[in-house]
Amino acid sequence: QIMNFASEILRTKFLTTSDQVEVTDVEWNEGVKRSIALLEKELEMCEEMATSIKNSVGKKKLQSAINYVLDMDKEEYRRKLENETLLKKAKDAIFLRDRAMILKYRIAALKSRQCKSSENKQYCPEAFLNVIAEKLTYTAVMFIQVELLNEFFFQFPREVDNRLVYEMDRQQIQQFARENPPILRHLELQERKMKLEEVMDKLNYLVRRQADRQSYSSNTTKSNPYM
């Protein structure tokens, strides 16, 4: 039941918060810087991988394989190149070269005057998405902290009191309490204690009754010696 209470409270808060994304000049500039840094890091990785492929294969052999991939209709290349591993490395090298070229174009665009203002965000998608991701992360944290946790901690104990104290009978309260293992063990010990006390009371009653019978029999014998 505790889980049900918590789920109901959280569900009511999912749609209560909306945040319109507004980007300030400072946030935009920081987003541009982060985007440039990420693209430059990816460009560096592409160049390192391309250099690694070139060193492992050899510049001339790799260039020959690249020519084969780019011009596969020529019969002369089809006959000369039959190494599948080399062919795969050539395709990887072409991909890395094209990717590096795109990254250089995008870095140049982000560093251009056009991307200095958020008004031109349609021309700078990397910066815009970076800023949006940062804003959404901040909004999510604030939503969880303010709208969910604070409200939850305020409302939850009151919901528990309302539903447990005022809407449940004694049997339901006991059943609810037994859902907590430590309380369940305590209740079981209490029940055992009560049963033992009940047994002790009955035994004491039987002992007293037996003693009374013996006392009555003894007194009767003394009062009538001919019996």
XYZ file of N, CA, C and O in Angstrom, residues 33-206:
696
model
N 30.979 26.797 -27.366
C 32.310 26.339 -26.937
C 32.320 24.832 -26.692
O 33.256 24.131 -27.104
N 31.298 24.332 -26.014
C 31.244 22.891 -25.745
C 31.122 22.098 -27.043
O 31.753 21.039 -27.199
N 30.329 22.597 -27.978
C 30.152 21.898 -29.255
C 31.454 21.860 -30.042
O 31.816 20.822 -30.619
N 32.160 22.980 -30.079
C 33.447 23.016 -30.789
C 34.428 22.034 -30.157
O 35.137 21.299 -30.864
N 34.458 22.005 -28.834
C 35.377 21.090 -28.145
C 35.046 19.635 -28.467
O 35.948 18.816 -28.705
N 33.761 19.299 -28.498
C 33.360 17.924 -28.808
C 33.710 17.549 -30.245
O 34.217 16.444 -30.506
N 33.453 18.454 -31.180
C 33.755 18.166 -32.581
C 35.265 18.060 -32.807
O 35.727 17.205 -33.576
N 36.025 18.927 -32.151
C 37.488 18.850 -32.287
C 38.029 17.548 -31.706
O 38.974 16.959 -32.249
N 37.424 17.091 -30.622
C 37.848 15.819 -30.045
C 37.531 14.663 -30.990
O 38.358 13.756 -31.184
N 36.346 14.690 -31.596
C 35.991 13.638 -32.550
C 36.887 13.697 -33.783
O 37.294 12.655 -34.318
N 37.213 14.909 -34.244
C 38.109 15.060 -35.393
C 39.486 14.475 -35.087
O 40.088 13.780 -35.924
N 39.965 14.736 -33.892
C 41.260 14.188 -33.486
C 41.227 12.661 -33.475
O 42.175 12.001 -33.917
N 40.131 12.091 -32.994
C 39.997 10.634 -32.974
C 39.969 10.066 -34.392
O 40.593 9.033 -34.676
N 39.258 10.738 -35.297
C 39.207 10.280 -36.693
C 40.596 10.296 -37.326
O 40.990 9.352 -38.023
N 41.328 11.368 -37.100
C 42.663 11.482 -37.685
C 43.614 10.436 -37.110
O 44.448 9.874 -37.833
N 43.489 10.161 -35.815
C 44.337 9.134 -35.203
C 44.028 7.755 -35.775
O 44.947 6.968 -36.062
N 42.751 7.447 -35.951
C 42.372 6.148 -36.517
C 42.813 6.035 -37.971
O 43.282 4.976 -38.413
N 42.690 7.125 -38.733
C 43.129 7.105 -40.131
C 44.639 6.904 -40.222
O 45.132 6.141 -41.072
N 45.371 7.559 -39.345
C 46.830 7.389 -39.320
C 47.203 5.964 -38.945
O 48.146 5.383 -39.506
N 46.460 5.388 -38.002
C 46.734 4.013 -37.591
C 46.520 3.038 -38.749
O 47.322 2.115 -38.958
N 45.445 3.246 -39.517
C 45.186 2.379 -40.674
C 46.290 2.538 -41.715
O 46.788 1.557 -42.283
N 46.705 3.771 -41.963
C 47.747 4.038 -42.956
C 49.067 3.386 -42.550
O 49.773 2.794 -43.378
N 49.394 3.462 -41.258
C 50.650 2.872 -40.793
C 50.617 1.347 -40.826
O 51.644 0.697 -41.059
N 49.449 0.765 -40.586
C 49.361 -0.699 -40.552
C 49.366 -1.317 -41.949
O 49.805 -2.454 -42.131
N 48.879 -0.577 -42.929
C 48.775 -1.114 -44.293
C 49.892 -0.615 -45.195
O 50.445 -1.365 -46.008
N 50.222 0.634 -45.035
C 51.167 1.265 -45.954
C 50.433 2.250 -46.842
O 49.324 1.972 -47.314
N 51.059 3.392 -47.078
C 50.378 4.463 -47.794
C 49.999 4.058 -49.215
O 48.870 4.272 -49.661
N 50.937 3.451 -49.953
C 50.670 3.103 -51.350
C 49.616 2.005 -51.461
O 48.710 2.076 -52.289
N 49.741 0.991 -50.616
C 48.774 -0.111 -50.672
C 47.375 0.371 -50.279
O 46.372 -0.036 -50.882
N 47.317 1.241 -49.277
C 46.022 1.766 -48.851
C 45.398 2.623 -49.947
O 44.191 2.534 -50.208
N 46.221 3.438 -50.604
C 45.701 4.281 -51.679
C 45.177 3.438 -52.833
O 44.154 3.752 -53.443
N 45.882 2.348 -53.121
C 45.425 1.443 -54.178
C 44.078 0.829 -53.814
O 43.180 0.709 -54.660
N 43.929 0.446 -52.547
C 42.661 -0.135 -52.102
C 41.545 0.897 -52.137
O 40.401 0.593 -52.501
N 41.857 2.134 -51.773
C 40.853 3.204 -51.812
C 40.407 3.450 -53.252
O 39.209 3.624 -53.528
N 41.369 3.455 -54.174
C 41.021 3.638 -55.588
C 40.111 2.512 -56.072
O 39.194 2.733 -56.867
N 40.371 1.313 -55.591
C 39.539 0.169 -55.971
C 38.103 0.359 -55.478
O 37.142 0.121 -56.204
N 37.980 0.803 -54.229
C 36.643 0.995 -53.660
C 35.907 2.115 -54.383
O 34.704 2.014 -54.651
N 36.623 3.189 -54.711
C 35.988 4.335 -55.362
C 35.662 4.081 -56.830
O 34.810 4.758 -57.401
N 36.363 3.122 -57.425
C 36.156 2.881 -58.853
C 36.071 1.379 -59.100
O 36.875 0.794 -59.825
N 35.096 0.737 -58.489
C 35.008 -0.723 -58.524
C 34.560 -1.255 -59.881
O 34.593 -2.461 -60.122
N 34.124 -0.396 -60.788
C 33.676 -0.861 -62.100
C 34.842 -1.189 -63.029
O 34.658 -1.862 -64.046
N 36.019 -0.707 -62.665
C 37.161 -0.960 -63.535
C 37.670 -2.381 -63.337
O 37.960 -2.805 -62.226
N 37.802 -3.104 -64.416
C 38.192 -4.511 -64.360
C 39.586 -4.691 -63.789
O 39.870 -5.654 -63.092
N 40.468 -3.743 -64.052
C 41.855 -3.893 -63.611
C 41.947 -3.930 -62.091
O 42.722 -4.693 -61.520
N 41.127 -3.125 -61.389
C 41.158 -3.132 -59.929
C 40.521 -4.402 -59.382
O 40.945 -4.936 -58.372
N 39.493 -4.899 -60.060
C 38.826 -6.105 -59.589
C 39.779 -7.296 -59.635
O 39.742 -8.183 -58.808
N 40.653 -7.315 -60.619
C 41.597 -8.426 -60.736
C 42.750 -8.288 -59.753
O 43.234 -9.260 -59.208
N 43.184 -7.065 -59.514
C 44.372 -6.857 -58.698
C 44.103 -7.058 -57.210
O 44.952 -7.555 -56.491
N 42.928 -6.622 -56.740
C 42.680 -6.578 -55.296
C 41.705 -7.670 -54.889
O 40.561 -7.676 -55.305
N 42.188 -8.613 -54.109
C 41.331 -9.692 -53.632
C 41.394 -9.854 -52.115
O 40.782 -10.754 -51.567
N 42.144 -9.000 -51.436
C 42.309 -9.082 -49.982
C 41.122 -8.392 -49.298
O 40.989 -7.168 -49.354
N 40.251 -9.188 -48.667
C 39.057 -8.634 -48.028
C 39.414 -7.740 -46.840
O 38.757 -6.736 -46.586
N 40.445 -8.114 -46.090
C 40.861 -7.298 -44.944
C 41.324 -5.924 -45.402
O 40.971 -4.896 -44.811
N 42.114 -5.904 -46.459
C 42.585 -4.630 -46.999
C 41.423 -3.807 -47.538
O 41.385 -2.583 -47.390
N 40.454 -4.485 -48.143
C 39.280 -3.792 -48.665
C 38.490 -3.123 -47.534
O 38.036 -1.979 -47.667
N 38.355 -3.829 -46.423
C 37.636 -3.255 -45.272
C 38.377 -2.049 -44.710
O 37.772 -1.037 -44.354
N 39.694 -2.147 -44.626
C 40.478 -1.014 -44.126
C 40.354 0.189 -45.051
O 40.311 1.342 -44.603
N 40.273 -0.081 -46.350
C 40.113 1.015 -47.305
C 38.768 1.712 -47.103
O 38.680 2.950 -47.139
N 37.722 0.924 -46.902
C 36.400 1.510 -46.659
C 36.395 2.319 -45.362
O 35.795 3.402 -45.296
N 37.073 1.796 -44.338
C 37.167 2.544 -43.078
C 37.921 3.851 -43.276
O 37.548 4.897 -42.721
N 38.980 3.804 -44.059
C 39.769 5.011 -44.310
C 38.944 6.057 -45.055
O 39.026 7.261 -44.766
N 38.143 5.609 -46.021
C 37.281 6.542 -46.756
C 36.253 7.177 -45.824
O 36.008 8.390 -45.870
N 35.658 6.348 -44.970
C 34.673 6.873 -44.013
C 35.315 7.902 -43.089
O 34.744 8.981 -42.847
N 36.494 7.588 -42.561
C 37.165 8.508 -41.642
C 37.555 9.805 -42.346
O 37.464 10.891 -41.763
N 37.980 9.696 -43.592
C 38.343 10.896 -44.348
C 37.130 11.794 -44.562
O 37.195 13.018 -44.355
N 36.006 11.183 -44.965
C 34.790 11.972 -45.196
C 34.266 12.566 -43.893
O 33.814 13.720 -43.860
N 34.330 11.760 -42.836
C 33.858 12.251 -41.540
C 34.710 13.408 -41.047
O 34.187 14.410 -40.532
N 36.008 13.307 -41.219
C 36.906 14.383 -40.802
C 36.631 15.661 -41.589
O 36.662 16.770 -41.039
N 36.322 15.505 -42.869
C 36.026 16.677 -43.691
C 34.751 17.371 -43.206
O 34.692 18.606 -43.097
N 33.728 16.571 -42.885
C 32.473 17.142 -42.375
C 32.705 17.851 -41.046
O 32.185 18.949 -40.803
N 33.489 17.226 -40.178
C 33.773 17.828 -38.875
C 34.499 19.161 -39.030
O 34.212 20.127 -38.308
N 35.426 19.231 -39.960
C 36.149 20.488 -40.184
C 35.200 21.582 -40.659
O 35.296 22.737 -40.224
N 34.269 21.223 -41.541
C 33.285 22.196 -42.009
C 32.407 22.688 -40.855
O 32.129 23.887 -40.735
N 31.971 21.754 -40.012
C 31.093 22.138 -38.908
C 31.836 22.967 -37.858
O 31.270 23.901 -37.280
N 33.082 22.647 -37.602
C 33.872 23.447 -36.658
C 34.052 24.863 -37.192
O 33.930 25.855 -36.454
N 34.340 24.961 -38.483
C 34.490 26.286 -39.095
C 33.184 27.071 -39.015
O 33.185 28.290 -38.766
N 32.054 26.378 -39.207
C 30.758 27.055 -39.134
C 30.483 27.557 -37.719
O 29.993 28.679 -37.527
N 30.796 26.738 -36.724
C 30.563 27.147 -35.331
C 31.452 28.315 -34.924
O 31.071 29.129 -34.077
N 32.623 28.399 -35.514
C 33.539 29.495 -35.190
C 33.248 30.752 -36.010
O 33.845 31.804 -35.754
N 32.342 30.640 -36.948
C 32.040 31.781 -37.812
C 31.194 32.812 -37.076
O 30.640 32.557 -36.000
N 31.062 33.965 -37.691
C 30.287 35.054 -37.099
C 28.805 34.710 -37.031
O 28.080 35.195 -36.160
N 28.366 33.863 -37.937
C 26.947 33.508 -38.001
C 26.471 32.807 -36.735
O 25.313 32.936 -36.343
N 27.366 32.060 -36.096
C 26.986 31.299 -34.899
C 27.275 32.052 -33.603
O 27.259 31.452 -32.523
N 27.524 33.337 -33.699
C 27.770 34.120 -32.491
C 26.481 34.434 -31.742
O 26.507 34.758 -30.560
N 25.358 34.348 -32.441
C 24.073 34.687 -31.830
C 23.121 33.506 -31.912
O 23.121 32.752 -32.893
N 22.286 33.369 -30.900
C 21.304 32.280 -30.878
C 20.188 32.493 -31.892
O 19.407 31.580 -32.156
N 20.099 33.692 -32.458
C 19.077 33.953 -33.469
C 19.310 33.115 -34.725
O 18.375 32.870 -35.491
N 20.553 32.695 -34.938
C 20.885 31.879 -36.110
C 21.050 30.408 -35.734
O 21.858 29.694 -36.321
N 20.278 29.978 -34.757
C 20.437 28.605 -34.258
C 20.160 27.551 -35.319
O 20.661 26.429 -35.234
N 19.361 27.883 -36.343
C 19.086 26.903 -37.391
C 20.335 26.579 -38.208
O 20.412 25.522 -38.842
N 21.330 27.482 -38.180
C 22.577 27.232 -38.894
C 23.634 26.586 -37.997
O 24.708 26.218 -38.476
N 23.335 26.477 -36.722
C 24.300 25.926 -35.755
C 23.609 24.854 -34.916
O 23.429 25.029 -33.695
N 23.181 23.757 -35.521
C 22.395 22.752 -34.790
C 23.160 22.112 -33.635
O 22.563 21.759 -32.621
N 24.490 21.954 -33.793
C 25.262 21.327 -32.713
C 25.193 22.160 -31.436
O 24.972 21.632 -30.342
N 25.372 23.471 -31.580
C 25.323 24.348 -30.411
C 23.921 24.389 -29.818
O 23.747 24.351 -28.589
N 22.921 24.460 -30.685
C 21.539 24.522 -30.204
C 21.172 23.261 -29.422
O 20.603 23.334 -28.328
N 21.508 22.096 -29.963
C 21.191 20.841 -29.277
C 21.975 20.713 -27.976
O 21.473 20.164 -26.990
N 23.202 21.213 -27.964
C 24.004 21.170 -26.739
C 23.372 22.019 -25.647
O 23.279 21.600 -24.483
N 22.923 23.211 -26.021
C 22.274 24.094 -25.046
C 20.966 23.482 -24.558
O 20.658 23.509 -23.353
N 20.192 22.921 -25.487
C 18.920 22.299 -25.106
C 19.151 21.136 -24.146
O 18.431 20.970 -23.152
N 20.158 20.320 -24.429
C 20.459 19.186 -23.542
C 20.822 19.675 -22.147
O 20.391 19.107 -21.133
N 21.609 20.748 -22.087
C 21.997 21.308 -20.788
C 20.784 21.853 -20.044
O 20.618 21.633 -18.838
N 19.915 22.552 -20.780
C 18.722 23.118 -20.156
C 17.771 22.025 -19.677
O 17.191 22.119 -18.590
N 17.605 20.992 -20.484
C 16.708 19.903 -20.103
C 17.232 19.164 -18.874
O 16.457 18.747 -18.013
N 18.545 18.994 -18.815
C 19.129 18.343 -17.638
C 18.864 19.161 -16.383
O 18.453 18.630 -15.338
N 19.092 20.468 -16.480
C 18.847 21.350 -15.332
C 17.367 21.344 -14.949
O 17.013 21.261 -13.767
N 16.501 21.409 -15.977
C 15.061 21.407 -15.712
C 14.621 20.107 -15.054
O 13.795 20.101 -14.135
N 15.183 18.994 -15.523
C 14.827 17.698 -14.943
C 15.239 17.627 -13.479
O 14.491 17.140 -12.626
N 16.431 18.135 -13.168
C 16.901 18.126 -11.777
C 15.999 18.985 -10.903
O 15.610 18.590 -9.794
N 15.653 20.176 -11.396
C 14.788 21.063 -10.622
C 13.393 20.462 -10.460
O 12.770 20.577 -9.402
N 12.907 19.818 -11.511
C 11.586 19.190 -11.432
C 11.571 18.093 -10.374
O 10.655 18.002 -9.552
N 12.609 17.257 -10.399
C 12.675 16.168 -9.421
C 12.793 16.719 -8.008
O 12.129 16.246 -7.075
N 13.626 17.752 -7.842
C 13.872 18.282 -6.504
C 12.669 19.048 -5.965
O 12.225 18.832 -4.840
N 12.135 19.960 -6.775
C 11.093 20.869 -6.290
C 9.707 20.254 -6.405
O 8.955 20.170 -5.434
N 9.367 19.815 -7.620
C 8.000 19.380 -7.867
C 7.712 17.985 -7.327
O 6.611 17.708 -6.876
N 8.699 17.108 -7.393
C 8.450 15.731 -6.967
C 8.811 15.504 -5.506
O 7.964 15.170 -4.685
N 10.092 15.697 -5.174
C 10.550 15.305 -3.837
C 9.941 16.169 -2.738
O 9.430 15.640 -1.745
N 10.010 17.497 -2.905
C 9.469 18.362 -1.856
C 7.980 18.115 -1.644
O 7.503 17.994 -0.511
N 7.237 18.048 -2.739
C 5.799 17.808 -2.637
C 5.517 16.409 -2.089
O 4.594 16.210 -1.301
N 6.340 15.462 -2.517
C 6.143 14.085 -2.059
C 6.356 13.985 -0.550
O 5.547 13.396 0.171
N 7.459 14.557 -0.066
C 7.750 14.480 1.366
C 6.714 15.237 2.194
O 6.475 14.909 3.355
N 6.109 16.267 1.607
C 5.076 17.013 2.325
C 3.754 16.249 2.348
O 3.067 16.183 3.369
N 3.399 15.655 1.218
C 2.075 15.049 1.079
C 2.023 13.607 1.560
O 0.986 13.144 2.047
N 3.127 12.885 1.431
C 3.107 11.450 1.706
C 2.665 11.106 3.131
O 1.772 10.272 3.318
N 3.259 11.694 4.182
C 2.814 11.318 5.539
C 1.354 11.647 5.795
O 0.671 10.929 6.535
N 0.853 12.721 5.178
C -0.553 13.071 5.361
C -1.470 12.065 4.667
O -2.538 11.728 5.183
N -1.040 11.596 3.500
C -1.824 10.572 2.809
C -1.841 9.275 3.613
O -2.864 8.586 3.691
N -0.704 8.945 4.202
C -0.639 7.730 5.023
C -1.590 7.844 6.206
O -2.340 6.914 6.522
N -1.575 8.997 6.879
C -2.475 9.190 8.020
C -3.933 9.106 7.594
O -4.754 8.450 8.249
N -4.257 9.784 6.496
C -5.654 9.803 6.052
C -6.153 8.412 5.693
O -7.268 8.025 6.039
N -5.318 7.654 5.007
C -5.779 6.362 4.506
C -5.681 5.262 5.553
O -6.490 4.339 5.556
N -4.696 5.363 6.431
C -4.511 4.296 7.412
C -5.315 4.538 8.681
O -5.893 3.619 9.247
N -5.327 5.767 9.138
C -5.966 6.052 10.420
C -7.474 6.196 10.276
O -8.249 5.709 11.099
N -7.908 6.850 9.208
C -9.320 7.205 9.101
C -10.124 6.296 8.186
O -11.351 6.307 8.249
N -9.488 5.539 7.321
C -10.236 4.751 6.345
C -10.086 3.243 6.519
O -10.668 2.484 5.762
N -9.315 2.789 7.501
C -9.080 1.357 7.675
C -9.586 0.907 9.037
O -9.466 1.633 10.031
N -10.159 -0.308 9.062
C -10.585 -0.866 10.339
C -9.395 -1.560 11.009
O -8.284 -1.583 10.477
N -9.646 -2.132 12.176
C -8.563 -2.728 12.957
C -7.890 -3.878 12.207
O -6.658 -4.006 12.201
N -8.692 -4.712 11.559
C -8.133 -5.848 10.833
C -7.256 -5.388 9.666
O -6.174 -5.935 9.422
N -7.692 -4.362 8.952
C -6.902 -3.843 7.837
C -5.603 -3.204 8.329
O -4.558 -3.321 7.685
N -5.669 -2.522 9.467
C -4.458 -1.922 10.032
C -3.454 -3.003 10.407
O -2.250 -2.883 10.155
N -3.941 -4.088 11.027
C -3.046 -5.181 11.384
C -2.438 -5.827 10.142
O -1.247 -6.159 10.117
N -3.252 -6.001 9.111
C -2.747 -6.582 7.867
C -1.686 -5.681 7.238
O -0.665 -6.150 6.733
N -1.935 -4.383 7.287
C -0.955 -3.434 6.757
C 0.341 -3.474 7.565
O 1.444 -3.449 7.011
N 0.213 -3.537 8.883
C 1.400 -3.566 9.740
C 2.237 -4.811 9.482
O 3.474 -4.780 9.564
N 1.588 -5.913 9.138
C 2.312 -7.159 8.894
C 3.127 -7.127 7.604
O 3.944 -8.017 7.369
N 2.929 -6.122 6.777
C 3.732 -5.994 5.563
C 5.155 -5.544 5.878
O 6.043 -5.661 5.037
N 5.355 -5.033 7.094
C 6.694 -4.625 7.525
C 7.319 -5.782 8.302
O 6.840 -6.138 9.375
N 8.394 -6.408 7.794
C 8.970 -7.602 8.447
C 9.317 -7.414 9.922
O 8.971 -8.281 10.739
N 9.991 -6.331 10.339
C 10.286 -6.186 11.775
C 9.019 -6.107 12.624
O 8.946 -6.704 13.709
N 8.019 -5.363 12.139
C 6.764 -5.263 12.887
C 6.045 -6.606 12.898
O 5.434 -6.996 13.898
N 6.124 -7.333 11.782
C 5.505 -8.661 11.722
C 6.102 -9.583 12.781
O 5.367 -10.288 13.487
N 7.436 -9.581 12.901
C 8.080 -10.418 13.925
C 7.656 -9.995 15.323
O 7.415 -10.835 16.201
N 7.560 -8.691 15.540
C 7.140 -8.199 16.850
C 5.705 -8.628 17.164
O 5.408 -9.067 18.293
N 4.822 -8.534 16.180
C 3.431 -8.942 16.390
C 3.328 -10.438 16.659
O 2.525 -10.874 17.501
N 4.125 -11.219 15.951
C 4.111 -12.665 16.183
C 4.579 -12.993 17.596
O 4.027 -13.885 18.259
N 5.600 -12.288 18.072
C 6.066 -12.499 19.445
C 4.984 -12.108 20.450
O 4.785 -12.797 21.467
N 4.283 -11.019 20.171
C 3.202 -10.594 21.052
C 2.090 -11.639 21.102
O 1.538 -11.936 22.172
N 1.759 -12.199 19.931
C 0.714 -13.222 19.891
C 1.136 -14.463 20.671
O 0.334 -15.065 21.398
N 2.393 -14.861 20.523
C 2.885 -16.022 21.278
C 2.843 -15.748 22.778
O 2.465 -16.624 23.576
N 3.227 -14.536 23.155
C 3.204 -14.177 24.575
C 1.781 -14.237 25.127
O 1.539 -14.767 26.231
N 0.825 -13.698 24.350
C -0.567 -13.713 24.797
C -1.093 -15.140 24.922
O -1.816 -15.468 25.873
N -0.719 -16.006 23.970
C -1.169 -17.398 24.038
C -0.560 -18.109 25.238
O -1.240 -18.887 25.927
N 0.728 -17.851 25.503
C 1.374 -18.463 26.670
C 0.734 -17.975 27.966
O 0.525 -18.761 28.907
N 0.427 -16.684 28.023
C -0.225 -16.152 29.218
C -1.609 -16.772 29.406
O -2.031 -17.060 30.537
N -2.306 -16.978 28.289
C -3.628 -17.609 28.376
C -3.516 -19.044 28.880
O -4.308 -19.499 29.727
N -2.506 -19.768 28.372
C -2.287 -21.143 28.835
C -1.924 -21.158 30.316
O -2.405 -22.007 31.093
N -1.061 -20.217 30.726
C -0.669 -20.141 32.135
C -1.874 -19.858 33.028
O -2.020 -20.444 34.114
N -2.752 -18.974 32.589
C -3.949 -18.668 33.375
C -4.825 -19.913 33.532
O -5.361 -20.193 34.621
N -4.977 -20.673 32.450
C -5.798 -21.886 32.527
C -5.153 -22.930 33.424
O -5.843 -23.619 34.200
N -3.822 -23.062 33.319
C -3.131 -24.017 34.188
C -3.261 -23.614 35.652
O -3.492 -24.468 36.535
N -3.100 -22.320 35.920
C -3.247 -21.844 37.303
C -4.663 -22.082 37.816
O -4.870 -22.447 38.984
N -5.645 -21.899 36.922
C -7.034 -22.145 37.319
C -7.243 -23.619 37.658
O -7.884 -23.963 38.662
N -6.672 -24.509 36.810
C -6.817 -25.941 37.075
C -6.110 -26.341 38.367
O -6.617 -27.178 39.142
